[in-house]
mmCIF file of C-alpha atoms in Angstrom:
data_model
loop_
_atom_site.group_PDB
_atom_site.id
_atom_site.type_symbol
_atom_site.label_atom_id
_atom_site.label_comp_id
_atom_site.label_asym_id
_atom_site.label_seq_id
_atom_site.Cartn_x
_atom_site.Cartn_y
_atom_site.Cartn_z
ATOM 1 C CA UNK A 251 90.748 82.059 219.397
ATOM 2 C CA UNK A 252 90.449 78.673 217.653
ATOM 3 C CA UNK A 253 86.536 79.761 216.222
ATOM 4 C CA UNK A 254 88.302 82.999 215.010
ATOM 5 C CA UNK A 255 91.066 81.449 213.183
ATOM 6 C CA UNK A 256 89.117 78.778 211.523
ATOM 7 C CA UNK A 257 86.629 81.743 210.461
ATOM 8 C CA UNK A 258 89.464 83.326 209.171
ATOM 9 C CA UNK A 259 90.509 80.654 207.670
ATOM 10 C CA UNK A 260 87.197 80.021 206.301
ATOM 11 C CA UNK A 261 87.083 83.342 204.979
ATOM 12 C CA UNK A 262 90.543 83.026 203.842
ATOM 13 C CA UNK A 263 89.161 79.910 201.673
ATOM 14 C CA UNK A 264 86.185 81.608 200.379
ATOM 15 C CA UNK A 265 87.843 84.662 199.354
ATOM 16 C CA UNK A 266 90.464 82.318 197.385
ATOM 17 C CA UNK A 267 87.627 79.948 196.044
ATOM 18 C CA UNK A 268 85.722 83.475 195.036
ATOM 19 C CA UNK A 269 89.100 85.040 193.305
ATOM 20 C CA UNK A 270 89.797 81.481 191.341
ATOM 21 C CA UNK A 271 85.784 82.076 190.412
ATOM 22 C CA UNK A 272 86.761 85.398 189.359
ATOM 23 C CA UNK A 273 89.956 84.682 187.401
ATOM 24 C CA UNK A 274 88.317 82.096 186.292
ATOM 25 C CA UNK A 275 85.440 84.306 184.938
ATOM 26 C CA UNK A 276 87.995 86.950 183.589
ATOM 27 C CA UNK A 277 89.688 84.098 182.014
ATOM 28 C CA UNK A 278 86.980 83.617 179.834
ATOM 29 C CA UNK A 279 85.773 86.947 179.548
ATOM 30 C CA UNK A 280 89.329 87.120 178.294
ATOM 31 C CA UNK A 281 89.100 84.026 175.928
ATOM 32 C CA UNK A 282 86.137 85.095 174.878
ATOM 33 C CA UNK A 283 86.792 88.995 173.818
ATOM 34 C CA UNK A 284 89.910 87.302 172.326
ATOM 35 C CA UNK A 285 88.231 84.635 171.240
ATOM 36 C CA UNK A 286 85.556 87.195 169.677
ATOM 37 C CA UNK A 287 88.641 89.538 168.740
ATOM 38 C CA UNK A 288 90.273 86.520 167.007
ATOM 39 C CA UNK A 289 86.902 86.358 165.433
ATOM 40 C CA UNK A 290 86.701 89.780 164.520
ATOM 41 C CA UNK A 291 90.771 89.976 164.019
ATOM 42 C CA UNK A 292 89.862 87.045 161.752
ATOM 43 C CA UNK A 293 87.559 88.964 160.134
ATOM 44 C CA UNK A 294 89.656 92.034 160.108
ATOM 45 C CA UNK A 295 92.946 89.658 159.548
ATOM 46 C CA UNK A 296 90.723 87.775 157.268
ATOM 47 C CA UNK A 297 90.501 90.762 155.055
ATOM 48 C CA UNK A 298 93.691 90.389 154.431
ATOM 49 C CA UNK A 299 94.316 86.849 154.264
ATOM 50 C CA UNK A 300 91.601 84.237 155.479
ATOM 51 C CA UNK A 301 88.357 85.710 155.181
ATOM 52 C CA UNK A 302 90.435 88.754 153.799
ATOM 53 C CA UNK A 303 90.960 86.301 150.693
ATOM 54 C CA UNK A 304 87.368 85.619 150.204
ATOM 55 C CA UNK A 305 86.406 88.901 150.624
ATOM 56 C CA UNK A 306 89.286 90.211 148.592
ATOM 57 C CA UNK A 307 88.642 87.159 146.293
ATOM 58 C CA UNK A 308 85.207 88.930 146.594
ATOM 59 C CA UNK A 309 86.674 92.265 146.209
ATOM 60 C CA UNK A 310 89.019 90.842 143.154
ATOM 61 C CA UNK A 311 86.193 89.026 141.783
ATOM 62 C CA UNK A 312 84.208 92.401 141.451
ATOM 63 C CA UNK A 313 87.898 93.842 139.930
ATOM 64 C CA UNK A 314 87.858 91.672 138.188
ATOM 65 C CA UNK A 315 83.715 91.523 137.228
ATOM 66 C CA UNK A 316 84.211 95.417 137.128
ATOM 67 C CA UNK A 317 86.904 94.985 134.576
ATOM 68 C CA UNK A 318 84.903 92.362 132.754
ATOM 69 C CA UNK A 319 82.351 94.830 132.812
ATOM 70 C CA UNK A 320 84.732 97.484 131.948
ATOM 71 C CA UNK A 321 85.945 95.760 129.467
ATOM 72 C CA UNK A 322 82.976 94.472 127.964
ATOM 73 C CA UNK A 323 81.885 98.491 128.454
ATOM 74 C CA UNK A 324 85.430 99.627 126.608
ATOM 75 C CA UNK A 325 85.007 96.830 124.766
ATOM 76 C CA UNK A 326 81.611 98.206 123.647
ATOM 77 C CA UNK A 327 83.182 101.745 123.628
ATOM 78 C CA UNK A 328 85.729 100.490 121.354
ATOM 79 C CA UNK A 329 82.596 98.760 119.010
ATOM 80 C CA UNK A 330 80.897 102.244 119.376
ATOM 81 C CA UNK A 331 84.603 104.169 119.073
ATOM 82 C CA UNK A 332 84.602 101.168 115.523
ATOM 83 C CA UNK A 333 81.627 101.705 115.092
ATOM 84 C CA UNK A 334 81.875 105.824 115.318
ATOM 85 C CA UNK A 335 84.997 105.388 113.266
ATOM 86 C CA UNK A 336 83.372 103.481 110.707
ATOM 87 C CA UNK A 337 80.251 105.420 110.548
ATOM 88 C CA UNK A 338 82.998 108.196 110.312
ATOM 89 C CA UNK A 339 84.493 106.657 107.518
ATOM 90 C CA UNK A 340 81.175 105.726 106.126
ATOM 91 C CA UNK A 341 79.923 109.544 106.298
ATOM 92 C CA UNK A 342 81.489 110.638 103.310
ATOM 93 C CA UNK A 343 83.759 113.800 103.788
ATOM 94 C CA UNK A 344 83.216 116.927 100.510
ATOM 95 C CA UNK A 345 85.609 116.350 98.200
ATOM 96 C CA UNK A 346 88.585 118.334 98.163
ATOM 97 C CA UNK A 347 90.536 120.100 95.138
ATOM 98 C CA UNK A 348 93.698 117.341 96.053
ATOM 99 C CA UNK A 349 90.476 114.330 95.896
ATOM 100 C CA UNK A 350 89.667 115.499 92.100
ATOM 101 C CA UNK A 351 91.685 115.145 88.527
ATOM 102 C CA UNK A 352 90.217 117.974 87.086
ATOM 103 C CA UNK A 353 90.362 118.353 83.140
ATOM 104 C CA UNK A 354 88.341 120.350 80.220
ATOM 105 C CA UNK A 355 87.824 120.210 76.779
ATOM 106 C CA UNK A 356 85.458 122.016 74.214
ATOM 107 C CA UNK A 357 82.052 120.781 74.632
ATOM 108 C CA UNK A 358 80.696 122.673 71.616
ATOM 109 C CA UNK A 359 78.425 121.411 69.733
ATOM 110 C CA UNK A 360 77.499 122.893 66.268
ATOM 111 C CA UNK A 361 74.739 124.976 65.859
ATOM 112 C CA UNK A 362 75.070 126.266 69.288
ATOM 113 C CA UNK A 363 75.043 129.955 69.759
ATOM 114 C CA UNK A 364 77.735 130.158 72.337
ATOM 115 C CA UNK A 365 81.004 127.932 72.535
ATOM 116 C CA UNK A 366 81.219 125.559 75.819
ATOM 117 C CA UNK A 367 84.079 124.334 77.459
ATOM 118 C CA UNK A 368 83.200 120.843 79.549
ATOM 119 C CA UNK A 369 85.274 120.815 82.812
ATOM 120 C CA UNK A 370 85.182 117.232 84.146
ATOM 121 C CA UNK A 371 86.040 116.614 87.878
ATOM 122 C CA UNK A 372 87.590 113.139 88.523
ATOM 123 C CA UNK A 373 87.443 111.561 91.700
ATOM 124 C CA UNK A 374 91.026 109.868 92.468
ATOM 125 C CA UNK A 375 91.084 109.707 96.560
ATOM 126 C CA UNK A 376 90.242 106.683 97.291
ATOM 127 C CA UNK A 377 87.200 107.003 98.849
ATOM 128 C CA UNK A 378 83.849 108.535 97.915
ATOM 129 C CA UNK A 379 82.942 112.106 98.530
ATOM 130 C CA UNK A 380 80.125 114.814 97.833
ATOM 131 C CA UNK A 381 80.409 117.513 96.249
ATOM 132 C CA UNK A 382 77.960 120.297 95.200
ATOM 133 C CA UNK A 383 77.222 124.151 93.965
ATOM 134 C CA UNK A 384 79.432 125.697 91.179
ATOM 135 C CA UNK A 385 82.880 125.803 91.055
ATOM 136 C CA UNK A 386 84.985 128.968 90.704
ATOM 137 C CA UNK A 387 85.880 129.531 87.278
ATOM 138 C CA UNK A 388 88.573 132.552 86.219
ATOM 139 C CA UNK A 389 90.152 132.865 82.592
ATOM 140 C CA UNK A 390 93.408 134.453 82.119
ATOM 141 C CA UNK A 391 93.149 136.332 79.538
ATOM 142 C CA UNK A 392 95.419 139.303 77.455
ATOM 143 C CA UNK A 393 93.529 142.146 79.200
ATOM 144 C CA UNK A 394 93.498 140.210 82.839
ATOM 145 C CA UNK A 395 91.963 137.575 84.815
ATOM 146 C CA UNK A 396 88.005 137.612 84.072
ATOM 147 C CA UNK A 397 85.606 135.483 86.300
ATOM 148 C CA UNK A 398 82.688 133.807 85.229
ATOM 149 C CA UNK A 399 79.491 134.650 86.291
ATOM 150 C CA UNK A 400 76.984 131.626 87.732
ATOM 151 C CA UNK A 401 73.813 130.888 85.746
ATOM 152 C CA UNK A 402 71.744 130.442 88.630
ATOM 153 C CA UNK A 403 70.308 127.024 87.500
ATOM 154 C CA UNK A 404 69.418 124.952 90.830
ATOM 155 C CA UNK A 405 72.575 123.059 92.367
ATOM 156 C CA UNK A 406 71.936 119.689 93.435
ATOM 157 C CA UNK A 407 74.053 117.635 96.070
ATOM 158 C CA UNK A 408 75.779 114.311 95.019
ATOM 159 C CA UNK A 409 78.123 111.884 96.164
ATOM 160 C CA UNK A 410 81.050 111.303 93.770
ATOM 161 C CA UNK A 411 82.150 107.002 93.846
ATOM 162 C CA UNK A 412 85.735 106.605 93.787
ATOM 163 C CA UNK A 413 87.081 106.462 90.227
ATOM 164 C CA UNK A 414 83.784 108.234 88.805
ATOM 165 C CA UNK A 415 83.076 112.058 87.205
ATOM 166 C CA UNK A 416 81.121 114.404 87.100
ATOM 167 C CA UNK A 417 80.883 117.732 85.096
ATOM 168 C CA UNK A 418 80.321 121.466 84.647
ATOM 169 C CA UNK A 419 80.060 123.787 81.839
ATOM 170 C CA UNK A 420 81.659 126.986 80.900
ATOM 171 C CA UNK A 421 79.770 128.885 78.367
ATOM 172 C CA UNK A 422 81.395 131.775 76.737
ATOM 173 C CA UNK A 423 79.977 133.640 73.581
ATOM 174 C CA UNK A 424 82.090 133.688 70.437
ATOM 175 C CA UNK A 425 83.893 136.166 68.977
ATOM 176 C CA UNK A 426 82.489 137.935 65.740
ATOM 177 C CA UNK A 427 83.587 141.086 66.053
ATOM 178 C CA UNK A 428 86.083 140.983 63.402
ATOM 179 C CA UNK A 429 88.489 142.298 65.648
ATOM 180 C CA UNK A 430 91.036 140.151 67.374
ATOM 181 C CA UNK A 431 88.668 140.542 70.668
ATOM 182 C CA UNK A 432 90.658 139.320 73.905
ATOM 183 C CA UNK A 433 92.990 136.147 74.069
ATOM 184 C CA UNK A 434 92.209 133.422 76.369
ATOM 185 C CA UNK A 435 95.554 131.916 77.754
ATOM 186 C CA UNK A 436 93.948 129.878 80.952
ATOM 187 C CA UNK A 437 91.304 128.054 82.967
ATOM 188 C CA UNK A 438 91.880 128.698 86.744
ATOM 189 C CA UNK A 439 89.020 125.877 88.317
ATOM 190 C CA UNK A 440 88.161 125.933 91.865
ATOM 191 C CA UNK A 441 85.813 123.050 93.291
ATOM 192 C CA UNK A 442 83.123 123.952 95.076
ATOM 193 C CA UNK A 443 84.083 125.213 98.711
ATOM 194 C CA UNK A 444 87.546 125.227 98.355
ATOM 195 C CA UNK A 445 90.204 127.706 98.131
ATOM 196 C CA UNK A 446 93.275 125.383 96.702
ATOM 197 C CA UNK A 447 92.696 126.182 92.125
ATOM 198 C CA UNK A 448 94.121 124.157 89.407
ATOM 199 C CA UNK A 449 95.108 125.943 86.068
ATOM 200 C CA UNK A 450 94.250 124.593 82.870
ATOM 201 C CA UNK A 451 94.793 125.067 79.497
ATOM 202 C CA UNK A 452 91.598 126.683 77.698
ATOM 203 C CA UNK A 453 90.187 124.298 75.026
ATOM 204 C CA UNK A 454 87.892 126.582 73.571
ATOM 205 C CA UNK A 455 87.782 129.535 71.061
ATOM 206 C CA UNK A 456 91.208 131.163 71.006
ATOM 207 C CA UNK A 457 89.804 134.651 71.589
ATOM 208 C CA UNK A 458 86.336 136.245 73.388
ATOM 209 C CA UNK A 459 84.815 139.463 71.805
ATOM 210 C CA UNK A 460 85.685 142.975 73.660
ATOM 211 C CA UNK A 461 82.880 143.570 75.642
ATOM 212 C CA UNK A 462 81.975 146.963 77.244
ATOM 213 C CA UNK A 463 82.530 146.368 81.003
ATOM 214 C CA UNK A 464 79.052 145.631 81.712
ATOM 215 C CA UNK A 465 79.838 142.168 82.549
ATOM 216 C CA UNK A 466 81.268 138.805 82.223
ATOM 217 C CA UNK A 467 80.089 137.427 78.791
ATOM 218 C CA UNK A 468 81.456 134.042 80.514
ATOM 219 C CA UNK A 469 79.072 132.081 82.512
ATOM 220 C CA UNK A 470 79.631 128.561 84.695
ATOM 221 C CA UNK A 471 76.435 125.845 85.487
ATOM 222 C CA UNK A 472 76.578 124.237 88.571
ATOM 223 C CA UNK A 473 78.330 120.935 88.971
ATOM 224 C CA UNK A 474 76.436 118.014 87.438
ATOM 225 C CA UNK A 475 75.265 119.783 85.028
ATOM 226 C CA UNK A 476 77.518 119.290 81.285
ATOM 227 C CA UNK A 477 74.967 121.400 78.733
ATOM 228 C CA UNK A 478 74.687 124.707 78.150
ATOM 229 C CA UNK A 479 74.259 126.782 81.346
ATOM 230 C CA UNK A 480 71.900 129.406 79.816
#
């Protein structure tokens, strides 16, 4: 009885010395999934604050290189938007009947066989602007509005400075009928590609000879052009 007690006690002692071993071993299987938890937690908590603060110092620092970048790239944008916007303002716009003084005054010259009337477009907007082709051109007249017919000289294209003119002509044949032919009482002048007119008083010959309906005896040259439009 003795031999079996002190092998159960033996046993006893083993089997307490091997469960300390294991707790032991569970202990630091324990500390060390913690311990690699804490390490990962640390990384994962360090997201947020330790390593969390480098990496979202990291993370910030690309913010904030990705702003820096953004910005530099808006900024950039914003040079190309300037840039756009001044090539925008540098690409110069067609100038518009509200861009242009327009005034006219007899451009006759003696001798000639016709009388011309010299319509000079002004440029008052500010800025600089093309402008090209033949204007519309309308006189009011005692039997009705008659519209001058284009002389079909070539129309160049030209950009009009700020404060500088440029010119047309309006070439109408005089009257020697004897008769009191038609009365002029108005200029209507309409740049080129617009639809807004100005109306001016006629400088030239008070009247224009009755003509048979064939056609406009009035004829306009294209813009740039001040002589006689043929």
């Amino acid at each position: 009885m003795r031999v079996h007690k002190l092998t159960f006690a033996a046993l006893a002692v083993a089997a307490g010395l091997s469960l300390t071993a294991c707790q032991n071993d569970d202990a630091g299987t324990g500390q060390s999934d913690p311990s690699s938890t804490s390490t990962g937690s640390s990384g994962a908590t360090a997201s947020p604050s330790g390593g969390g603060s480098d990496s979202g110092s990291s993370d910030r620092g690309g913010a904030k290189d990705s702003a820096g970048t953004s910005s530099a790239t808006s900024s950039g944008g914003t040079g190309t938007a300037a840039g756009t916007g001044s090539n925008a303002n540098a690409k110069v716009g067609k100038c518009r009947t509200d861009d242009l003084k327009i005034t006219a005054q007899d451009g006759t010259i003696d001798g000639d066989p016709d009388g011309t009337v010299v319509v000079t477009l002004t440029n008052h907007s500010g800025r600089d602007c093309t402008i090209s082709g033949y204007a519309g051109v309308d006189l009011k007249t005692s039997a009705g509005s008659l519209s001058a017919k284009r002389t079909g000289q070539q129309a160049g294209s030209a950009v009009l400075k700020n404060g500088k003119s440029t010119y047309f002509p309006v070439n109408y044949p005089f009257n020697k009928s004897g008769g009191s032919g038609v009365r002029v009482t108005g200029l209507v002048v309409t740049p080129p590609d617009e639809t807004k007119s100005v109306t001016l008083n006629w400088p030239g010959a008070a009247t224009l000879p009755v003509t048979d309906g064939s056609g406009s005896p009035v004829k306009v040259g294209p813009v740039g052009n001040a002589g006689q439009g043929g």
